């Protein structure tokens, strides 16, 4: 059993994952949000108590409840499929046939190996084959999949797959550039490094199209 545990730790530190679905159990949503909060509250209190903290202190009293609510409602709220934003599309009436890029989407996620923040930017692009999607919907899709215990590679793929499904085209791409606090603030403690992941579907696999997308990302937005 010790070997298994070591292997998992290694996998965790290398941020390895080979699947675009989160490892969620089939009974994941049998408990209501409130039931989960009640349980997690006790778990957090247990961790703090084990660490030797005095939970009767005014400053710590509310912490288990705050953390439990934050886990269920906020930072891991995207695990709940009912919270998925609607991805309704509309007809491309103005016949815009070029690439659309939504860049610098603020990204807050949580590394599932250390439960520490991933903070960065996502850049998403698609080429319409008849359907278009509201711009803010792209931000919402990024945010939804980010609000889970995540691996950056998987998150990048999930954003692309969701947009491909909604838009009915393979021509979708996503680049994420993010800092992982598990690398920046602990372990190797490298504050400067960031992780870039990309997923290019359909036409974005073509060198010229990919280049155009990457050039747009580099554009500095001044206003
Ligand atoms: Zn990590």
PDB file of N, CA and C and ligand atoms in Angstrom, residues 12-13 15 111-116 180 182-183 186, ligand 1:
ATOM      1  N   UNK A  12       0.808  13.223  -8.547  1.00  0.00           N
ATOM      2  CA  UNK A  12       0.339  14.544  -8.140  1.00  0.00           C
ATOM      3  C   UNK A  12       1.351  15.627  -8.419  1.00  0.00           C
ATOM      4  N   UNK A  13       2.591  15.375  -8.100  1.00  0.00           N
ATOM      5  CA  UNK A  13       3.593  16.421  -8.286  1.00  0.00           C
ATOM      6  C   UNK A  13       3.895  16.688  -9.748  1.00  0.00           C
ATOM      7  N   UNK A  15       1.609  16.587 -12.008  1.00  0.00           N
ATOM      8  CA  UNK A  15       0.370  17.106 -12.593  1.00  0.00           C
ATOM      9  C   UNK A  15      -0.046  16.287 -13.800  1.00  0.00           C
ATOM     10  N   UNK A 111      -5.763  23.484  -7.826  1.00  0.00           N
ATOM     11  CA  UNK A 111      -5.010  22.286  -8.186  1.00  0.00           C
ATOM     12  C   UNK A 111      -5.520  21.117  -7.347  1.00  0.00           C
ATOM     13  N   UNK A 112      -5.901  20.023  -8.040  1.00  0.00           N
ATOM     14  CA  UNK A 112      -6.497  18.911  -7.300  1.00  0.00           C
ATOM     15  C   UNK A 112      -5.458  18.066  -6.563  1.00  0.00           C
ATOM     16  N   UNK A 113      -4.189  18.313  -6.835  1.00  0.00           N
ATOM     17  CA  UNK A 113      -3.156  17.540  -6.151  1.00  0.00           C
ATOM     18  C   UNK A 113      -2.758  18.139  -4.806  1.00  0.00           C
ATOM     19  N   UNK A 114      -2.908  19.456  -4.677  1.00  0.00           N
ATOM     20  CA  UNK A 114      -2.526  20.111  -3.433  1.00  0.00           C
ATOM     21  C   UNK A 114      -3.632  20.979  -2.843  1.00  0.00           C
ATOM     22  N   UNK A 115      -4.730  21.129  -3.567  1.00  0.00           N
ATOM     23  CA  UNK A 115      -5.818  22.035  -3.171  1.00  0.00           C
ATOM     24  C   UNK A 115      -5.304  23.448  -2.930  1.00  0.00           C
ATOM     25  N   UNK A 116      -4.428  23.889  -3.821  1.00  0.00           N
ATOM     26  CA  UNK A 116      -3.945  25.275  -3.777  1.00  0.00           C
ATOM     27  C   UNK A 116      -4.379  25.971  -5.067  1.00  0.00           C
ATOM     28  N   UNK A 180       0.609  28.216 -10.626  1.00  0.00           N
ATOM     29  CA  UNK A 180       0.131  27.219  -9.668  1.00  0.00           C
ATOM     30  C   UNK A 180       0.783  27.519  -8.330  1.00  0.00           C
ATOM     31  N   UNK A 182       0.952  25.810  -5.831  1.00  0.00           N
ATOM     32  CA  UNK A 182       1.681  24.666  -5.279  1.00  0.00           C
ATOM     33  C   UNK A 182       3.130  24.638  -5.772  1.00  0.00           C
ATOM     34  N   UNK A 183       3.390  25.342  -6.878  1.00  0.00           N
ATOM     35  CA  UNK A 183       4.757  25.450  -7.388  1.00  0.00           C
ATOM     36  C   UNK A 183       5.379  26.767  -6.916  1.00  0.00           C
ATOM     37  N   UNK A 186       5.185  26.833  -2.480  1.00  0.00           N
ATOM     38  CA  UNK A 186       5.676  25.726  -1.659  1.00  0.00           C
ATOM     39  C   UNK A 186       6.555  24.846  -2.560  1.00  0.00           C
TER      40      UNK A 186
HETATM   41 ZN1  LIG B   1      -0.458  21.181  -7.358  1.00  0.00          ZN
END
